[in-house]
């Protein structure tokens, strides 16, 4: 027994080390100017293909051998009946049925999120495959790379949705190793997408500044200057063969073509892909960590049940805020189109501050209402939720401190047009985020056990309100990542923009995930079933997804 | 008794007549050049304000007197205890508790739809309120009008979601009259929005054609011409005070400002508002029709329960199609930006044809799988679903026949660039729509009563697949209404474009509603509870939404 434990520990350390090395190497390849140079683009793409294909081969192994061994077992039994294999060898090869007792992506909301994010993310890969054949045809290796990326995303989506509760067999080298490889791939995808976005954003900013400068120049020009300018541009326009304005791609470039062709839509798809990788990495980590632990077999739940009592006030109060925030987005858009960028930014700032204040008050109200509920032990399947919540919280803290830092910087530099609103917004935001995280951690352990609580459901309306508000903020922050982040000036040093590019998908993720956690609280805190810990007494059932 | 029946019939005829007259008058006011002229804009807006305010006053009456009489009753009891009112007069004034046994918007999916459409629609009114104060400030009456429109949408949303199963008291003149007034208002909103969209679209088309012409002119100009042209435009640009390109609004114009400021986003919001009005009108009609009918009291269901067994294959197969159709949308966008509108249209056409074929095959497969289920009597709460389905079906038929007609027209005129794809797409579409509607009507009456059906759930995967495919087509058609309708040329006579503008929101609605109906079938056909018709024996319970 001691020996086996040591073996298990050794295996875990080894795979962890592998992931660490692979992740660091991948990160360095992503930022190294040598690997990113045009001369190395084939080698770099081969590296990408290798990363994806190992992960896909692992998934094929996982599905055929561990998750659906029935196919192999049927073949083996057939071979035995045909007297090609002996009974003895069959016994060695027949695989056991899969056991679904792990932690995994347990909550329904998280699984719906992976479906949503994964589907939208796949669209990005799909467009990329199409764009490989557009204007300058790319090297075939690119096609292979993006097809593999698509297949990988799709397989992950299926695994996370349907099979993430799998309990990996103990001391299986391939299972452990593959899981850790997938973590590395997801982290690498996350990092490379953040970098791609940063490059695209700086390109876009340069273009915008150029345009603004031109406009400004035009305004202040004398008539003769303007006429000369106009004549030269027109001549140049006619001289160019067909006046195509869109820059063509070179065959060797490595950046995502869709970012340049689809603009903000691709930016949105990219954000969803980042969220997806993050969730996937966290879930794999949990599966790897709990691998081989023998948990009591629970019946796989197939029925989803919602108790919609006392929710309508919460929903309809939050819908007013939702409409308000959508209107503010449209106001931002209108002001931006009328060349009033300052007013446009202020609208966003005011709307955010209002949202944060209201949500903060709601969290306090929920605290005071939910004191009546009973404290219970840690429930099953919450570890992954808490890890993801903390990751999101870290992102929010980085985001807010960067914002406040930039404000200080502007104040010191006496940049005109710095409003106090930025400080107010960020301070409320950070307070709201911290208080809400504490609230989620505490109240996910609360249950209504007394009869009066079951009847009254204290705080359920406020929880409903908070769920919708967090979804609202999720949409709002998604919009911010696409359009412009409030409180961040258009020109900033590269270190700030790196921090922004890394933290802004996490901010979006924090809102998504806290609405997921609040929905879980909404579902479970008032549930009349409290036998989570007494599940051992239940009859053992095991349904398969057919 | 005879007398009361006559009275009830008289009341119904009277209110129906009122709605008919009001609707026709409102429609005529919308299209009459006199009322739409600039001189009459205050009078026209007063008419709008009247329409909305009567509806809102009715809703206030409905909520305080019929739906939540507890407020009034409490006040009355208080007054009695204070000896201000006698017990006798109290008895006359105390209102009975509301009864929730009507048909109404029974299905969950439909209610979620009203929430979604209503929220997005409110955003349009919100932006419109904001735009009243933008550049040229509008007359105050406009502000009142849009605020009333917002309040009306919000109240309707709450009513449809939470209280649509209300049974109106028998022979109540105000209740009947108000319900019918609301139908007229919704039909009028629907019609006026379709008109606003038509006007906007023709404006946009003229602008686009102008631009294309200019481009074409520029391409074929000699150098000297081009230079002269450039000089004149530049001079004009500098001569204008601040070079603002966006046309300013006049204070008296009546069209929706947000359509011109928000572009395709407002177009999308407008479509949702049209769907919302349609659902609302249908539900009110059902409530009015079943008014005073004494149905057995059913317990108001508060728990929603889903059986997610055997759905994953259906979902994941349909997700591939979903990703594919999103990619085709992005391809359309890219081709359009690269000045290849023909290729862009073809992509849409091919994607649609594939979707229709696959969905058609799936419907046939579902037919053959679901033969095993048992036929049951008409279930409760399906009338409104069937009416809405037929309305949507009518829209689809109008859409397809218009499309085929236009194709014939182009063939006769030998217009270059008419592809056979249009015919194929429309024929498959019309077959798919008709077969699917028949399938929905038949299979909403099927239940799995035998033990083997309960265990196997024949056809559930295919139904899941169909639900996701219809949502997919819903997104696709929504995108089409915003961007460009496949099969319809850019230039067409006004009668065709009127048909298109009326039928295209119905097409979107058909897809939404058939996914709603399929989701209901998914939920109920395999349910193990079959006591819908034996509900009388159940204990009577009546929960209120708190």
Short mmCIF file of C-alpha atoms in Angstrom, two decimals, chain A residues 115 119-120 122-123 126-127 130-131 134 150 154 157-158 161-162 215 218-219 221-223 226-227 230-231 234-235 237-238 242 246 261-262 302-310 312-313 315-317 319-320 322-323 326-327 330-331 333-335 337-338 340 461 545-546, chain B residues 115 119-120 122-123 126-127 130-131 134 150 154 157-158 161-162 215 218-219 221-223 226-227 230-231 234-235 237-238 242 246 261-262 302-310 312-313 315-317 319-320 322-323 326-327 330-331 333-335 337-338 340 461 545-546:
data_model
loop_
_atom_site.label_atom_id
_atom_site.label_comp_id
_atom_site.label_asym_id
_atom_site.label_seq_id
_atom_site.Cartn_x
_atom_site.Cartn_y
_atom_site.Cartn_z
CA UNK A 115 -21.68 25.00 -24.34
CA UNK A 119 -19.89 27.00 -29.62
CA UNK A 120 -19.01 30.65 -30.13
CA UNK A 122 -15.61 27.17 -32.52
CA UNK A 123 -17.06 29.81 -34.82
CA UNK A 126 -14.35 27.89 -38.40
CA UNK A 127 -13.96 31.39 -39.83
CA UNK A 130 -12.41 29.57 -44.27
CA UNK A 131 -10.04 32.56 -44.31
CA UNK A 134 -9.23 33.70 -48.86
CA UNK A 150 -11.81 23.21 -34.00
CA UNK A 154 -15.58 20.48 -29.90
CA UNK A 157 -17.07 20.84 -25.10
CA UNK A 158 -18.57 17.36 -25.21
CA UNK A 161 -20.68 18.87 -20.69
CA UNK A 162 -21.35 15.17 -20.51
CA UNK A 215 -9.23 64.79 -39.49
CA UNK A 218 -8.02 68.73 -42.41
CA UNK A 219 -10.02 70.96 -40.09
CA UNK A 221 -5.87 73.39 -43.08
CA UNK A 222 -6.06 76.40 -45.33
CA UNK A 223 -8.05 76.01 -48.51
CA UNK A 226 -6.70 71.07 -48.60
CA UNK A 227 -7.10 71.18 -52.33
CA UNK A 230 -7.34 66.14 -52.06
CA UNK A 231 -5.81 66.15 -55.51
CA UNK A 234 -7.43 61.22 -55.64
CA UNK A 235 -4.61 60.77 -58.10
CA UNK A 237 -6.51 56.39 -55.65
CA UNK A 238 -7.01 56.30 -59.39
CA UNK A 242 -8.72 48.79 -58.44
CA UNK A 246 -8.52 46.40 -47.46
CA UNK A 261 -11.65 40.84 -41.25
CA UNK A 262 -14.44 40.54 -38.71
CA UNK A 302 -30.82 13.38 -15.21
CA UNK A 303 -33.68 15.48 -13.98
CA UNK A 304 -33.28 19.18 -13.51
CA UNK A 305 -35.77 20.83 -11.26
CA UNK A 306 -36.32 24.52 -10.56
CA UNK A 307 -38.50 26.02 -7.92
CA UNK A 308 -39.64 29.31 -9.42
CA UNK A 309 -41.59 30.47 -6.40
CA UNK A 310 -40.92 34.03 -5.20
CA UNK A 312 -40.74 37.45 -10.13
CA UNK A 313 -40.13 40.65 -8.15
CA UNK A 315 -36.45 39.39 -12.02
CA UNK A 316 -38.58 42.38 -12.88
CA UNK A 317 -36.58 44.78 -10.70
CA UNK A 319 -34.86 43.85 -15.81
CA UNK A 320 -35.28 47.59 -15.32
CA UNK A 322 -30.88 45.59 -17.65
CA UNK A 323 -32.88 47.84 -19.95
CA UNK A 326 -28.61 48.50 -22.69
CA UNK A 327 -29.85 52.05 -23.23
CA UNK A 330 -26.77 52.64 -27.19
CA UNK A 331 -26.12 56.14 -25.83
CA UNK A 333 -22.65 54.30 -29.41
CA UNK A 334 -24.58 57.41 -30.46
CA UNK A 335 -22.20 59.80 -28.69
CA UNK A 337 -20.72 58.40 -33.69
CA UNK A 338 -21.34 62.11 -33.10
CA UNK A 340 -18.20 63.13 -28.54
CA UNK A 461 -35.98 37.50 -4.36
CA UNK A 545 -25.79 9.32 -21.61
CA UNK A 546 -27.08 7.55 -24.64
CA UNK B 115 -39.21 38.38 -21.29
CA UNK B 119 -36.64 43.57 -22.53
CA UNK B 120 -34.93 44.17 -25.84
CA UNK B 122 -37.92 48.34 -24.08
CA UNK B 123 -34.34 49.21 -24.96
CA UNK B 126 -35.39 53.86 -23.82
CA UNK B 127 -33.01 54.95 -26.56
CA UNK B 130 -32.81 59.64 -24.71
CA UNK B 131 -32.72 60.73 -28.36
CA UNK B 134 -30.33 64.86 -28.55
CA UNK B 150 -41.90 52.02 -22.33
CA UNK B 154 -42.97 46.76 -19.21
CA UNK B 157 -44.20 41.93 -19.97
CA UNK B 158 -45.10 41.48 -16.31
CA UNK B 161 -45.13 36.44 -17.65
CA UNK B 162 -46.83 36.25 -14.30
CA UNK B 215 -17.81 54.71 -56.64
CA UNK B 218 -15.03 57.58 -59.71
CA UNK B 219 -13.58 54.43 -61.20
CA UNK B 221 -13.59 59.11 -64.47
CA UNK B 222 -10.70 60.70 -66.26
CA UNK B 223 -8.04 62.27 -64.12
CA UNK B 226 -11.66 63.36 -60.64
CA UNK B 227 -9.52 66.26 -59.55
CA UNK B 230 -12.28 66.20 -55.32
CA UNK B 231 -11.63 69.92 -55.18
CA UNK B 234 -13.20 69.41 -50.27
CA UNK B 235 -14.16 73.04 -50.60
CA UNK B 237 -16.47 70.22 -46.69
CA UNK B 238 -14.35 73.06 -45.38
CA UNK B 242 -17.74 71.79 -38.60
CA UNK B 246 -24.55 62.99 -39.80
CA UNK B 261 -28.60 56.60 -35.16
CA UNK B 262 -28.19 52.97 -34.16
CA UNK B 302 -44.27 26.71 -9.43
CA UNK B 303 -41.80 23.95 -10.05
CA UNK B 304 -40.24 23.49 -13.43
CA UNK B 305 -38.79 20.09 -14.11
CA UNK B 306 -36.73 18.91 -17.04
CA UNK B 307 -35.79 15.39 -17.88
CA UNK B 308 -32.44 15.72 -19.62
CA UNK B 309 -32.01 12.03 -20.37
CA UNK B 310 -31.04 11.11 -23.94
CA UNK B 312 -26.78 14.98 -25.61
CA UNK B 313 -26.40 13.42 -29.08
CA UNK B 315 -27.59 18.76 -28.91
CA UNK B 316 -24.08 18.04 -30.09
CA UNK B 317 -25.17 17.13 -33.61
CA UNK B 319 -24.25 22.40 -32.44
CA UNK B 320 -22.14 21.45 -35.45
CA UNK B 322 -25.01 26.01 -35.41
CA UNK B 323 -21.26 26.60 -35.69
CA UNK B 326 -22.37 31.18 -37.71
CA UNK B 327 -19.30 30.64 -39.88
CA UNK B 330 -19.03 35.58 -40.90
CA UNK B 331 -18.20 34.50 -44.48
CA UNK B 333 -19.72 39.57 -43.79
CA UNK B 334 -16.20 39.09 -45.13
CA UNK B 335 -17.34 38.74 -48.75
CA UNK B 337 -16.60 43.83 -47.07
CA UNK B 338 -14.44 42.68 -49.97
CA UNK B 340 -18.24 40.58 -53.53
CA UNK B 461 -32.82 12.87 -29.52
CA UNK B 545 -46.73 34.93 -7.00
CA UNK B 546 -45.26 36.83 -4.09
#
